[in-house]
């Protein structure tokens, strides 16, 4: 017997929803109340579902509806089917409202990772149909993406000319080295001359301006492309540098990094701003993400 695998489905989503409600709420009366339908219509939907499938999906045990083994397997698959259908409908509603399919987000490497993760965790369940294209940038790198139309939203220490930025927070950079680093062995307050004798680890600008994330113009300088690499090098005793305090809190507590006793400049504060590519044309999903970023950043300042 030939089976046409492309034949249209005879079972409706409403029938699967009825079965789910009966099981989830313990019976036909409870399911009817949950679905705001009559008990007879729920019962008919489930019976019709079983007829169309040619399978017994549940039986009544006492006053409770209990799944058969076949019903358990099919109900589990149907949950994904119903969820997918709901997601398609939500995506269509979002599109009709001008909701963006993708947001290009450029984030300064110094912005606290835990805040970024918190913001994305909050945003994702509310906007499952909107993809995030995340790019980590250093210094003027985000400005380049913004000016070239490759970022919808930017977190950066720079607000490009012609744009408006909202300050999210102040990031504290701390001068640190491994506890066994030669600078810590001097046992005294350090001067710029002391620092210039040692290797300075900096994070190089990912943009075209070439601004260095360092505070000294020393010759012994290693440039790396990410804040994480700089942290690893310094943790391994290969140099010293200024790192964002939120990113090294655990290392300082664990004793793998130690603040340098400098005469001056032991710590520096850098403002980080939130910048729209085009505030007038920003879509609702991008605005929502921006508001979440403001909220999580404000929670750190409190």
Coordinates of C-alpha atoms in Angstrom, one line a residue:
X1 CA 0.0 0.0 0.0
X2 CA 1.4 3.4 -1.0
X3 CA 1.4 6.1 1.6
X4 CA 1.4 9.7 0.5
X5 CA 3.8 11.4 3.0
X6 CA 2.7 14.8 1.7
X7 CA -1.0 14.4 2.4
X8 CA -2.4 17.2 4.6
X9 CA -2.8 16.6 8.3
X10 CA -6.3 15.7 9.3
X11 CA -5.7 16.5 13.0
X12 CA -6.1 20.1 14.1
X13 CA -4.0 22.1 16.6
X14 CA -7.2 22.6 18.7
X15 CA -7.6 18.9 19.1
X16 CA -4.0 18.6 20.4
X17 CA -4.6 21.6 22.7
X18 CA -7.7 19.9 24.1
X19 CA -5.8 16.7 24.8
X20 CA -3.0 18.6 26.5
X21 CA -5.5 20.5 28.7
X22 CA -7.2 17.3 29.8
X23 CA -3.9 15.8 30.9
X24 CA -2.4 19.0 32.4
X25 CA -5.5 19.9 34.4
X26 CA -6.6 16.4 35.4
X27 CA -9.9 15.9 33.5
X28 CA -12.4 17.1 31.0
X29 CA -14.3 19.5 33.3
X30 CA -11.0 21.2 34.4
X31 CA -9.8 21.4 30.8
X32 CA -13.0 23.0 29.7
X33 CA -12.7 25.6 32.4
X34 CA -9.1 26.3 31.4
X35 CA -9.9 26.6 27.7
X36 CA -13.1 28.6 28.3
X37 CA -15.1 25.9 26.3
X38 CA -17.9 23.6 27.1
X39 CA -17.0 20.2 28.5
X40 CA -18.8 18.5 25.6
X41 CA -16.7 20.3 23.0
X42 CA -13.5 19.3 24.7
X43 CA -14.7 15.7 25.0
X44 CA -15.6 15.7 21.3
X45 CA -12.2 17.2 20.3
X46 CA -10.3 14.4 22.1
X47 CA -12.6 11.6 20.9
X48 CA -12.3 12.9 17.3
X49 CA -8.5 13.1 17.7
X50 CA -8.4 9.4 18.7
X51 CA -10.7 8.5 15.8
X52 CA -8.5 10.3 13.2
X53 CA -5.3 8.7 14.6
X54 CA -6.9 5.3 15.1
X55 CA -5.3 5.1 18.5
X56 CA -6.5 5.1 22.1
X57 CA -4.6 8.0 23.7
X58 CA -6.1 8.0 27.2
X59 CA -8.4 6.3 29.6
X60 CA -10.3 7.3 32.7
X61 CA -8.9 6.1 36.0
X62 CA -11.3 7.0 38.8
X63 CA -12.1 10.6 37.9
X64 CA -8.7 11.3 36.3
X65 CA -7.7 11.0 32.6
X66 CA -4.6 9.0 32.2
X67 CA -2.5 8.6 29.1
X68 CA -1.8 5.4 27.4
X69 CA 1.8 4.7 26.4
X70 CA 1.0 5.7 22.8
X71 CA -0.8 8.8 24.1
X72 CA 2.3 9.8 26.2
X73 CA 4.6 9.6 23.2
X74 CA 2.3 11.5 20.9
X75 CA 1.4 14.1 23.5
X76 CA 5.1 14.9 24.0
X77 CA 5.6 15.5 20.3
X78 CA 2.4 17.6 20.1
X79 CA 3.6 20.0 22.7
X80 CA 6.4 21.1 20.4
X81 CA 4.0 21.3 17.5
X82 CA 1.7 23.6 19.5
X83 CA 4.6 25.7 20.8
X84 CA 6.0 26.1 17.2
X85 CA 2.6 27.2 15.9
X86 CA 2.3 29.8 18.7
X87 CA 5.8 31.0 17.9
X88 CA 5.0 31.4 14.2
X89 CA 1.9 33.4 15.1
X90 CA 3.8 35.6 17.5
X91 CA 6.5 36.2 14.9
X92 CA 3.8 37.2 12.4
X93 CA 2.4 39.6 14.9
X94 CA 5.8 41.0 15.6
X95 CA 6.5 41.5 11.9
X96 CA 3.1 43.2 11.5
X97 CA 4.2 45.6 14.2
X98 CA 7.6 46.2 12.6
X99 CA 9.4 44.0 15.1
X100 CA 13.0 43.3 14.0
X101 CA 14.1 39.9 12.9
X102 CA 17.7 40.7 14.0
X103 CA 19.5 43.2 16.3
X104 CA 23.2 44.0 15.7
X105 CA 24.6 44.7 19.2
X106 CA 28.2 45.9 19.6
X107 CA 29.5 45.8 23.2
X108 CA 32.7 47.3 24.6
X109 CA 34.8 44.6 26.1
X110 CA 35.0 46.4 29.4
X111 CA 31.3 46.3 30.0
X112 CA 30.6 43.7 32.7
X113 CA 29.9 40.3 31.2
X114 CA 27.5 39.3 33.9
X115 CA 25.3 42.4 33.2
X116 CA 25.3 41.6 29.5
X117 CA 24.2 38.0 30.2
X118 CA 21.5 39.2 32.6
X119 CA 20.1 41.6 30.0
X120 CA 20.1 38.9 27.2
X121 CA 18.5 36.4 29.6
X122 CA 15.7 38.9 30.2
X123 CA 15.3 39.8 26.6
X124 CA 15.3 36.4 25.0
X125 CA 12.1 34.8 26.4
X126 CA 10.2 38.0 25.5
X127 CA 11.5 38.1 21.9
X128 CA 12.3 34.5 20.8
X129 CA 11.8 35.4 17.2
X130 CA 14.4 38.2 17.3
X131 CA 18.0 37.1 16.7
X132 CA 20.9 38.9 18.4
X133 CA 24.1 39.4 16.4
X134 CA 26.7 40.2 19.2
X135 CA 30.1 41.7 18.5
X136 CA 32.7 42.5 21.2
X137 CA 34.6 45.7 20.5
X138 CA 37.4 47.6 22.1
X139 CA 37.5 51.4 22.4
X140 CA 36.7 53.0 19.0
X141 CA 35.8 49.6 17.4
X142 CA 32.1 50.1 18.2
X143 CA 32.2 53.6 16.7
X144 CA 33.4 52.1 13.4
X145 CA 30.6 49.6 13.3
X146 CA 28.0 52.3 14.1
X147 CA 29.3 54.7 11.4
X148 CA 29.4 51.8 8.8
X149 CA 25.8 50.8 9.5
X150 CA 26.8 47.5 11.1
X151 CA 25.4 48.1 14.6
X152 CA 21.9 49.0 15.7
X153 CA 22.9 49.5 19.3
X154 CA 26.3 50.2 20.8
X155 CA 27.8 50.1 24.3
X156 CA 30.9 52.2 24.1
X157 CA 33.2 54.6 26.0
X158 CA 32.9 56.9 23.0
X159 CA 29.8 58.7 21.7
X160 CA 30.5 59.5 18.0
X161 CA 29.9 63.1 16.8
X162 CA 26.3 63.5 15.7
X163 CA 25.0 60.8 18.0
X164 CA 23.4 60.9 21.5
X165 CA 24.5 58.6 24.2
X166 CA 23.0 57.6 27.6
X167 CA 25.6 56.9 30.3
X168 CA 25.0 53.3 31.5
X169 CA 27.7 53.2 34.2
X170 CA 31.2 54.0 35.2
X171 CA 33.7 51.1 34.9
X172 CA 36.6 51.1 37.2
X173 CA 40.0 49.9 35.8
X174 CA 42.5 48.7 38.4
X175 CA 46.3 48.3 37.9
X176 CA 47.1 44.7 38.8
X177 CA 49.8 42.0 38.5
X178 CA 50.3 38.5 39.7
X179 CA 51.4 38.5 43.4
X180 CA 54.8 37.0 42.4
X181 CA 55.4 39.6 39.7
X182 CA 58.7 41.6 40.2
X183 CA 56.7 44.8 40.8
X184 CA 55.2 43.3 43.9
X185 CA 58.6 42.1 45.1
X186 CA 59.8 45.7 45.5
X187 CA 57.8 46.1 48.6
X188 CA 57.2 49.8 48.2
X189 CA 55.0 52.4 46.5
X190 CA 55.6 52.2 42.7
X191 CA 56.5 55.0 40.3
X192 CA 56.1 55.4 36.6
X193 CA 59.8 54.6 36.3
X194 CA 59.2 51.2 38.0
X195 CA 56.4 50.4 35.6
X196 CA 58.5 51.3 32.5
X197 CA 61.0 48.5 33.4
X198 CA 58.3 45.8 33.1
X199 CA 56.0 44.5 30.4
X200 CA 52.7 46.4 30.1
X201 CA 49.8 44.3 28.7
X202 CA 47.2 46.4 26.8
X203 CA 44.1 45.7 24.9
X204 CA 44.5 47.1 21.4
X205 CA 41.7 49.2 19.8
X206 CA 39.5 47.1 17.5
X207 CA 38.6 50.2 15.5
X208 CA 40.5 52.3 13.0
X209 CA 41.5 55.1 15.4
X210 CA 44.1 53.0 17.1
X211 CA 43.6 54.4 20.6
X212 CA 45.5 52.3 23.1
X213 CA 43.8 51.1 26.3
X214 CA 46.8 51.9 28.4
X215 CA 47.8 54.8 30.6
X216 CA 51.6 54.8 29.9
X217 CA 53.6 55.5 26.8
X218 CA 56.2 52.8 27.6
X219 CA 58.2 50.9 25.2
X220 CA 57.8 47.4 26.8
X221 CA 54.2 46.9 25.7
X222 CA 52.4 43.8 24.6
X223 CA 49.1 44.4 22.7
X224 CA 46.4 41.8 22.6
X225 CA 43.0 41.8 20.9
X226 CA 40.7 41.0 23.8
X227 CA 40.3 41.9 27.5
X228 CA 40.1 38.1 28.3
X229 CA 43.5 37.5 26.8
X230 CA 45.0 40.4 28.7
X231 CA 43.6 39.0 31.9
X232 CA 45.0 35.6 31.3
X233 CA 48.5 37.0 30.5
X234 CA 48.5 39.1 33.6
X235 CA 47.2 36.2 35.8
X236 CA 50.1 34.1 34.5
X237 CA 52.7 36.7 35.6
X238 CA 53.6 37.8 32.0
X239 CA 53.1 41.5 32.7
X240 CA 50.9 44.1 34.5
X241 CA 48.0 46.2 33.3
X242 CA 44.8 48.0 34.0
X243 CA 41.8 45.7 33.9
X244 CA 38.1 46.3 34.6
X245 CA 37.4 45.7 38.3
X246 CA 34.1 43.6 37.7
X247 CA 36.1 41.2 35.5
X248 CA 38.9 40.5 38.0
X249 CA 36.9 40.4 41.3
X250 CA 37.2 36.6 41.5
X251 CA 41.0 36.6 40.7
X252 CA 41.7 39.3 43.3
X253 CA 39.7 37.3 45.9
X254 CA 41.5 34.1 45.0
X255 CA 44.9 35.8 45.2
X256 CA 45.9 35.2 41.5
X257 CA 45.9 39.0 40.9
X258 CA 46.9 41.8 43.3
X259 CA 46.4 45.6 42.9
X260 CA 49.7 47.4 42.3
X261 CA 50.7 50.0 45.0
X262 CA 51.0 53.0 42.7
X263 CA 51.9 56.6 43.7
X264 CA 49.0 57.7 41.4
X265 CA 46.7 56.3 38.8
X266 CA 46.1 53.0 40.6
X267 CA 42.6 53.1 39.4
X268 CA 40.7 54.9 36.6
X269 CA 37.1 55.3 35.9
X270 CA 35.7 55.2 32.3
X271 CA 32.1 56.0 31.5
X272 CA 30.3 53.6 29.2
X273 CA 27.4 54.9 27.0
X274 CA 24.5 53.3 25.2
X275 CA 24.1 54.7 21.7
X276 CA 21.4 54.1 19.1
X277 CA 22.4 53.9 15.4
X278 CA 19.3 55.9 14.6
X279 CA 16.9 56.8 17.4
X280 CA 14.1 57.8 15.0
X281 CA 14.1 54.6 13.1
X282 CA 14.8 52.2 16.0
X283 CA 12.4 49.2 16.1
X284 CA 10.5 48.0 19.2
X285 CA 12.8 45.0 19.9
X286 CA 15.9 47.2 19.9
X287 CA 14.2 49.7 22.2
X288 CA 13.2 47.0 24.6
X289 CA 16.7 45.6 24.6
X290 CA 18.1 49.1 25.3
X291 CA 15.7 49.6 28.2
X292 CA 16.7 46.2 29.7
X293 CA 20.4 47.2 29.4
X294 CA 19.7 50.5 31.2
X295 CA 17.9 48.6 34.0
X296 CA 20.6 46.0 34.6
X297 CA 23.3 48.7 34.5
X298 CA 21.4 50.9 37.0
X299 CA 21.1 47.9 39.3
X300 CA 24.9 47.7 39.6
X301 CA 25.1 51.4 40.5
X302 CA 22.6 51.0 43.3

